[in-house]
Amino acid sequence: MRAFREAVDARDEAAIEALLADDIRFTSPVAFTPYHGRHITAAILRAVMRVMGDGFGYVGEYTSDDGRDHALRFETTINGKALAGCDFIHVNEEGKINDLMVMVRPLSAATALAEAMGAEFDRIGAEAAEAAARAQ
């Protein structure tokens, strides 16, 4: 999805969140249970940008024939470990992202990512709760 890729490349948090459906399901590469909702997903994506920093970049983009499914391949380094991954995106009828699944490899880099994201966990929860309270 070009708009998502461009928003991530620009580190435009507001544009990223605007692309998310309220009922989005986010499947993390380091958590067993998916997360549900725009506020928590946006908070997670902000944390990912903090953790991965400026070294993150998309290196490939693939789109289904109907234009509703996308795969964005990325590379970065996390705590000295080279990480490769893919964002699998599905958009709903309104063009909003309603499913985002992230896969990463190798295991050593996934472990480094899990540790770095774990350090962000309290901030992620606080940001999501604050956004949800503002929305009511």
Coordinates of N, CA, C and O in Angstrom, one line a residue:
M1 N 0.9 -1.2 0.0 CA 0.0 0.0 0.0 C 0.9 1.2 0.0 O 1.6 1.5 1.0
R2 N 0.8 1.9 -1.1 CA 1.7 3.0 -1.3 C 1.6 4.1 -0.2 O 2.6 4.7 0.3
A3 N 0.4 4.5 0.2 CA 0.1 5.5 1.1 C 0.8 5.2 2.5 O 1.4 6.0 3.1
F4 N 0.6 3.9 2.9 CA 1.2 3.5 4.2 C 2.7 3.5 4.1 O 3.4 4.0 5.0
R5 N 3.3 3.0 3.0 CA 4.7 3.0 2.8 C 5.3 4.5 2.8 O 6.3 4.7 3.5
E6 N 4.6 5.4 2.2 CA 5.1 6.7 2.1 C 5.0 7.4 3.5 O 5.9 8.1 4.0
A7 N 3.9 7.1 4.3 CA 3.7 7.6 5.6 C 4.8 7.1 6.5 O 5.4 7.8 7.3
V8 N 5.1 5.8 6.4 CA 6.2 5.2 7.3 C 7.5 5.8 6.9 O 8.3 6.2 7.8
D9 N 7.8 5.9 5.6 CA 9.1 6.4 5.1 C 9.3 7.9 5.7 O 10.4 8.3 6.0
A10 N 8.2 8.6 5.7 CA 8.2 10.0 6.2 C 8.1 10.1 7.7 O 8.3 11.2 8.3
R11 N 7.9 9.0 8.4 CA 7.7 8.9 9.8 C 6.6 9.8 10.3 O 6.6 10.5 11.3
D12 N 5.5 9.8 9.4 CA 4.4 10.7 9.6 C 3.3 9.9 10.5 O 2.5 9.2 9.9
E13 N 3.4 10.0 11.8 CA 2.5 9.3 12.7 C 1.1 9.5 12.5 O 0.2 8.6 12.5
A14 N 0.7 10.8 12.2 CA -0.7 11.1 12.0 C -1.2 10.5 10.7 O -2.4 10.0 10.7
A15 N -0.4 10.5 9.7 CA -0.8 9.9 8.4 C -1.0 8.4 8.5 O -1.9 7.8 8.0
I16 N -0.1 7.8 9.3 CA -0.2 6.3 9.5 C -1.5 6.0 10.2 O -2.2 5.1 9.8
E17 N -1.7 6.7 11.3 CA -2.9 6.4 12.1 C -4.2 6.6 11.3 O -5.2 5.9 11.4
A18 N -4.2 7.6 10.4 CA -5.4 7.9 9.6 C -5.7 6.8 8.6 O -6.8 6.7 8.1
L19 N -4.7 6.0 8.3 CA -4.9 4.9 7.4 C -5.5 3.6 8.0 O -5.8 2.7 7.4
L20 N -5.5 3.6 9.4 CA -5.9 2.4 10.1 C -7.4 2.5 10.4 O -8.0 3.5 10.8
A21 N -8.1 1.3 10.1 CA -9.5 1.2 10.4 C -9.7 1.1 11.9 O -8.8 0.6 12.6
D22 N -10.8 1.5 12.4 CA -11.0 1.5 13.9 C -10.9 0.0 14.4 O -10.5 -0.2 15.5
D23 N -11.3 -0.9 13.6 CA -11.4 -2.3 14.0 C -10.2 -3.2 13.5 O -10.2 -4.4 13.4
I24 N -9.1 -2.5 13.3 CA -7.9 -3.2 12.8 C -7.4 -4.3 13.7 O -7.5 -4.2 14.9
R25 N -7.0 -5.4 13.1 CA -6.3 -6.5 13.9 C -4.8 -6.4 13.5 O -4.4 -6.5 12.3
F26 N -4.0 -6.3 14.5 CA -2.5 -6.2 14.4 C -1.9 -7.5 14.9 O -2.1 -7.8 16.1
T27 N -1.2 -8.2 14.1 CA -0.5 -9.4 14.5 C 1.0 -9.2 14.6 O 1.6 -8.9 13.5
S28 N 1.5 -9.2 15.8 CA 2.9 -8.9 16.0 C 3.8 -10.1 15.8 O 3.3 -11.2 16.0
P29 N 5.0 -9.9 15.4 CA 5.9 -11.0 15.2 C 6.4 -11.6 16.5 O 7.0 -12.7 16.6
V30 N 6.2 -10.9 17.6 CA 6.7 -11.3 18.9 C 5.7 -11.5 20.0 O 6.0 -11.7 21.1
A31 N 4.4 -11.4 19.7 CA 3.3 -11.6 20.6 C 2.4 -12.7 20.1 O 2.1 -12.7 18.9
F32 N 1.9 -13.5 20.9 CA 1.1 -14.6 20.5 C -0.3 -14.2 20.1 O -0.8 -14.6 19.1
T33 N -0.9 -13.3 20.9 CA -2.3 -12.9 20.6 C -2.3 -11.6 19.8 O -1.6 -10.6 20.2
P34 N -3.1 -11.5 18.8 CA -3.2 -10.2 18.0 C -3.8 -9.1 18.9 O -4.5 -9.3 19.9
Y35 N -3.5 -7.9 18.5 CA -4.0 -6.7 19.1 C -5.2 -6.2 18.3 O -5.1 -6.4 17.0
H36 N -6.2 -5.6 18.9 CA -7.4 -5.1 18.1 C -7.6 -3.7 18.4 O -7.6 -3.3 19.6
G37 N -7.8 -2.9 17.4 CA -8.1 -1.5 17.5 C -7.1 -0.6 17.0 O -5.9 -0.8 17.0
R38 N -7.6 0.6 16.6 CA -6.7 1.6 16.0 C -5.7 2.2 17.0 O -4.6 2.5 16.7
H39 N -6.2 2.5 18.2 CA -5.4 3.2 19.2 C -4.2 2.4 19.6 O -3.1 2.9 19.6
I40 N -4.4 1.1 19.9 CA -3.3 0.3 20.3 C -2.3 0.0 19.1 O -1.1 0.0 19.3
T41 N -2.9 -0.2 18.0 CA -2.0 -0.4 16.8 C -1.2 0.8 16.5 O 0.0 0.7 16.2
A42 N -1.8 2.0 16.5 CA -1.0 3.2 16.3 C 0.1 3.4 17.3 O 1.2 3.7 16.9
A43 N -0.2 3.1 18.6 CA 0.8 3.2 19.6 C 2.0 2.2 19.4 O 3.1 2.5 19.6
I44 N 1.6 1.0 19.0 CA 2.6 0.0 18.7 C 3.5 0.4 17.5 O 4.7 0.3 17.5
L45 N 2.9 0.9 16.4 CA 3.6 1.4 15.3 C 4.5 2.6 15.6 O 5.7 2.7 15.1
R46 N 4.1 3.5 16.5 CA 5.0 4.5 16.9 C 6.2 4.0 17.7 O 7.3 4.4 17.5
A47 N 6.0 3.0 18.5 CA 7.1 2.3 19.2 C 8.0 1.6 18.3 O 9.2 1.7 18.5
V48 N 7.5 1.0 17.3 CA 8.3 0.3 16.3 C 9.2 1.4 15.6 O 10.4 1.1 15.4
M49 N 8.7 2.5 15.3 CA 9.5 3.5 14.6 C 10.6 4.0 15.6 O 11.7 4.3 15.1
R50 N 10.3 4.1 16.9 CA 11.3 4.5 17.8 C 12.4 3.5 17.9 O 13.6 3.8 18.0
V51 N 12.0 2.2 18.0 CA 12.9 1.1 18.2 C 13.8 0.9 17.0 O 15.0 0.7 17.1
M52 N 13.2 0.9 15.8 CA 13.9 0.6 14.6 C 14.7 1.8 14.0 O 15.7 1.7 13.3
G53 N 14.3 3.0 14.4 CA 15.0 4.2 14.0 C 15.1 4.5 12.5 O 14.3 4.0 11.8
D54 N 16.1 5.2 12.2 CA 16.2 5.7 10.8 C 16.7 4.6 9.8 O 16.7 4.7 8.6
G55 N 17.2 3.5 10.4 CA 17.8 2.4 9.6 C 16.7 1.6 8.9 O 17.0 0.8 8.0
F56 N 15.4 1.7 9.3 CA 14.3 1.0 8.7 C 14.0 1.5 7.3 O 14.0 2.7 7.1
G57 N 13.7 0.5 6.4 CA 13.3 0.9 5.1 C 12.7 -0.2 4.3 O 13.0 -1.4 4.5
Y58 N 11.7 0.1 3.6 CA 11.0 -0.9 2.7 C 11.9 -1.1 1.5 O 12.4 -0.1 0.9
V59 N 12.0 -2.3 1.1 CA 12.8 -2.7 -0.1 C 12.0 -3.4 -1.2 O 12.6 -3.7 -2.2
G60 N 10.7 -3.6 -0.9 CA 9.9 -4.3 -1.9 C 8.4 -4.1 -1.6 O 8.1 -4.0 -0.4
E61 N 7.6 -4.1 -2.6 CA 6.2 -4.0 -2.4 C 5.5 -4.9 -3.4 O 5.8 -4.9 -4.6
Y62 N 4.5 -5.6 -2.9 CA 3.7 -6.5 -3.8 C 2.2 -6.3 -3.5 O 1.9 -6.2 -2.3
T63 N 1.4 -6.3 -4.5 CA 0.0 -6.1 -4.4 C -0.8 -7.1 -5.1 O -0.4 -7.5 -6.2
S64 N -1.9 -7.6 -4.5 CA -2.8 -8.6 -5.1 C -3.5 -8.0 -6.3 O -3.6 -6.7 -6.5
D65 N -4.0 -8.8 -7.2 CA -4.7 -8.3 -8.4 C -5.9 -7.4 -8.0 O -6.2 -6.5 -8.8
D66 N -6.6 -7.7 -6.9 CA -7.7 -6.9 -6.6 C -7.3 -5.6 -5.8 O -8.2 -4.8 -5.5
G67 N -6.1 -5.5 -5.5 CA -5.6 -4.3 -4.8 C -5.9 -4.2 -3.3 O -5.6 -3.1 -2.7
R68 N -6.4 -5.3 -2.7 CA -6.8 -5.2 -1.3 C -5.8 -5.8 -0.4 O -5.8 -5.7 0.8
D69 N -4.8 -6.6 -0.9 CA -3.8 -7.3 -0.1 C -2.4 -6.8 -0.6 O -2.2 -6.8 -1.8
H70 N -1.6 -6.5 0.4 CA -0.3 -6.0 0.1 C 0.8 -6.6 0.9 O 0.5 -7.0 2.1
A71 N 2.0 -6.7 0.4 CA 3.1 -7.2 1.2 C 4.2 -6.2 1.0 O 4.6 -5.9 -0.1
L72 N 4.7 -5.6 2.1 CA 5.8 -4.6 2.1 C 7.0 -5.2 2.8 O 7.0 -5.4 4.0
R73 N 8.0 -5.5 2.0 CA 9.2 -6.1 2.6 C 10.2 -5.0 3.1 O 10.3 -4.0 2.4
F74 N 10.8 -5.3 4.3 CA 11.6 -4.3 4.9 C 12.9 -4.9 5.4 O 13.0 -6.1 5.6
E75 N 13.9 -4.0 5.7 CA 15.1 -4.4 6.3 C 15.5 -3.3 7.3 O 15.2 -2.1 7.1
T76 N 16.2 -3.7 8.3 CA 16.7 -2.8 9.3 C 17.8 -3.5 10.2 O 18.1 -4.7 9.9
T77 N 18.3 -2.8 11.1 CA 19.2 -3.4 12.1 C 18.7 -3.0 13.4 O 18.3 -1.9 13.7
I78 N 18.7 -4.0 14.3 CA 18.2 -3.8 15.7 C 19.2 -4.3 16.7 O 19.5 -5.5 16.6
N79 N 19.7 -3.5 17.5 CA 20.8 -3.8 18.5 C 21.9 -4.7 17.8 O 22.3 -5.7 18.4
G80 N 22.3 -4.2 16.7 CA 23.4 -4.9 16.0 C 23.0 -6.1 15.2 O 23.9 -6.7 14.6
K81 N 21.8 -6.4 15.2 CA 21.3 -7.6 14.4 C 20.6 -7.2 13.2 O 19.7 -6.4 13.2
A82 N 21.0 -7.8 12.0 CA 20.3 -7.5 10.8 C 18.9 -8.2 10.8 O 18.8 -9.4 11.1
L83 N 17.9 -7.4 10.5 CA 16.5 -8.0 10.6 C 15.9 -7.8 9.2 O 16.0 -6.7 8.6
A84 N 15.2 -8.8 8.7 CA 14.4 -8.7 7.5 C 13.0 -9.1 7.9 O 12.7 -9.9 8.7
G85 N 12.0 -8.5 7.2 CA 10.6 -8.8 7.5 C 9.7 -8.3 6.4 O 10.1 -7.8 5.4
C86 N 8.4 -8.6 6.7 CA 7.4 -8.2 5.8 C 6.1 -7.8 6.5 O 5.7 -8.4 7.5
D87 N 5.5 -6.7 6.1 CA 4.2 -6.3 6.6 C 3.2 -6.8 5.6 O 3.2 -6.4 4.4
F88 N 2.3 -7.6 6.1 CA 1.2 -8.1 5.2 C -0.1 -7.2 5.6 O -0.5 -7.2 6.8
I89 N -0.6 -6.6 4.6 CA -1.7 -5.6 4.8 C -2.9 -5.9 4.0 O -2.8 -6.3 2.8
H90 N -4.1 -5.8 4.7 CA -5.3 -6.0 4.0 C -6.1 -4.7 4.2 O -6.2 -4.2 5.3
V91 N -6.8 -4.2 3.2 CA -7.6 -3.0 3.3 C -9.1 -3.4 3.2 O -9.4 -4.3 2.4
N92 N -9.9 -2.7 3.9 CA -11.3 -2.9 3.8 C -11.9 -2.2 2.6 O -11.2 -1.5 1.8
E93 N -13.3 -2.2 2.5 CA -14.0 -1.5 1.4 C -13.7 0.0 1.3 O -13.8 0.6 0.3
E94 N -13.4 0.6 2.5 CA -13.2 2.0 2.5 C -11.7 2.4 2.3 O -11.4 3.5 2.3
G95 N -10.9 1.4 2.0 CA -9.5 1.6 1.8 C -8.7 1.8 3.0 O -7.5 2.1 3.0
K96 N -9.2 1.5 4.2 CA -8.5 1.5 5.5 C -7.9 0.2 5.8 O -8.5 -0.9 5.5
I97 N -6.8 0.2 6.4 CA -6.1 -1.0 6.8 C -6.9 -1.7 8.0 O -7.0 -1.1 9.0
N98 N -7.4 -2.9 7.7 CA -8.1 -3.6 8.8 C -7.4 -4.8 9.3 O -7.9 -5.5 10.2
D99 N -6.3 -5.2 8.6 CA -5.5 -6.3 9.1 C -4.0 -6.0 8.7 O -3.7 -5.7 7.6
L100 N -3.2 -6.1 9.7 CA -1.7 -5.9 9.5 C -1.0 -7.0 10.3 O -1.1 -7.1 11.5
M101 N -0.3 -7.8 9.6 CA 0.5 -8.9 10.2 C 1.9 -8.7 9.8 O 2.3 -8.4 8.7
V102 N 2.8 -8.7 10.8 CA 4.2 -8.5 10.6 C 5.0 -9.8 10.9 O 4.7 -10.5 11.9
M103 N 5.9 -10.2 10.0 CA 6.8 -11.3 10.2 C 8.2 -10.8 10.0 O 8.5 -10.0 9.2
V104 N 9.1 -11.4 10.9 CA 10.5 -11.0 10.8 C 11.4 -12.2 11.0 O 11.0 -13.3 11.5
R105 N 12.6 -12.1 10.5 CA 13.6 -13.1 10.7 C 15.0 -12.4 10.7 O 15.1 -11.3 10.3
P106 N 16.0 -13.1 11.1 CA 16.1 -14.4 11.8 C 15.7 -14.3 13.2 O 15.5 -13.2 13.8
L107 N 15.8 -15.4 13.9 CA 15.3 -15.5 15.3 C 16.1 -14.6 16.2 O 15.6 -13.9 17.1
S108 N 17.5 -14.5 16.0 CA 18.3 -13.6 16.8 C 17.8 -12.1 16.7 O 17.7 -11.4 17.7
A109 N 17.4 -11.7 15.5 CA 16.9 -10.3 15.4 C 15.5 -10.2 15.9 O 15.2 -9.2 16.5
A110 N 14.7 -11.2 15.8 CA 13.3 -11.2 16.3 C 13.4 -11.1 17.9 O 12.6 -10.4 18.5
T111 N 14.4 -11.8 18.5 CA 14.6 -11.7 19.9 C 15.0 -10.3 20.3 O 14.5 -9.8 21.3
A112 N 15.9 -9.7 19.6 CA 16.3 -8.4 19.8 C 15.1 -7.4 19.7 O 15.0 -6.5 20.5
L113 N 14.3 -7.6 18.7 CA 13.1 -6.8 18.5 C 12.2 -6.9 19.7 O 11.6 -6.0 20.3
A114 N 11.9 -8.2 20.1 CA 11.0 -8.4 21.3 C 11.6 -7.7 22.5 O 10.8 -7.1 23.3
E115 N 12.8 -7.8 22.8 CA 13.4 -7.1 23.9 C 13.3 -5.6 23.9 O 12.9 -5.0 24.8
A116 N 13.5 -5.0 22.7 CA 13.4 -3.6 22.5 C 11.9 -3.1 22.7 O 11.7 -2.1 23.3
M117 N 11.0 -3.9 22.1 CA 9.6 -3.6 22.2 C 9.1 -3.8 23.6 O 8.2 -3.0 24.1
G118 N 9.6 -4.7 24.3 CA 9.2 -5.0 25.7 C 9.5 -3.7 26.6 O 8.8 -3.4 27.5
A119 N 10.6 -3.1 26.2 CA 11.0 -1.9 27.0 C 10.0 -0.7 26.7 O 10.0 0.2 27.5
E120 N 9.3 -0.8 25.6 CA 8.3 0.2 25.2 C 6.9 -0.1 25.7 O 6.0 0.7 25.5
F121 N 6.7 -1.3 26.3 CA 5.4 -1.8 26.6 C 4.5 -0.8 27.4 O 3.4 -0.5 27.1
D122 N 5.1 -0.3 28.5 CA 4.3 0.7 29.4 C 3.9 1.9 28.6 O 2.8 2.4 28.7
R123 N 4.8 2.5 27.8 CA 4.5 3.7 27.0 C 3.5 3.4 26.0 O 2.6 4.2 25.8
I124 N 3.5 2.2 25.3 CA 2.5 1.8 24.3 C 1.1 1.8 25.0 O 0.2 2.4 24.5
G125 N 1.0 1.2 26.1 CA -0.2 1.1 26.8 C -0.8 2.4 27.2 O -2.0 2.7 27.1
A126 N 0.1 3.3 27.7 CA -0.3 4.6 28.1 C -0.8 5.4 27.0 O -1.8 6.1 27.0
E127 N -0.1 5.4 25.8 CA -0.4 6.1 24.7 C -1.8 5.7 24.1 O -2.6 6.5 23.7
A128 N -2.0 4.4 24.1 CA -3.3 3.8 23.6 C -4.4 4.2 24.4 O -5.5 4.6 23.9
A129 N -4.2 4.1 25.8 CA -5.3 4.5 26.7 C -5.6 6.0 26.6 O -6.8 6.4 26.6
E130 N -4.6 6.8 26.5 CA -4.8 8.3 26.3 C -5.6 8.6 25.0 O -6.5 9.4 25.0
A131 N -5.2 7.9 23.9 CA -5.9 8.2 22.6 C -7.3 7.7 22.7 O -8.2 8.4 22.2
A132 N -7.6 6.6 23.3 CA -9.0 6.1 23.4 C -9.8 7.0 24.3 O -11.0 7.3 24.0
A133 N -9.2 7.6 25.4 CA -10.0 8.5 26.2 C -10.3 9.8 25.5 O -11.4 10.3 25.6
R134 N -9.3 10.3 24.7 CA -9.6 11.5 23.9 C -10.7 11.3 22.8 O -11.4 12.2 22.5
A135 N -10.8 10.0 22.3 CA -11.8 9.7 21.3 C -13.2 9.6 21.8 O -14.1 9.7 21.0
Q136 N -13.3 9.5 23.1 CA -14.7 9.4 23.7 C -15.3 10.7 24.0 O -14.9 11.7 24.1

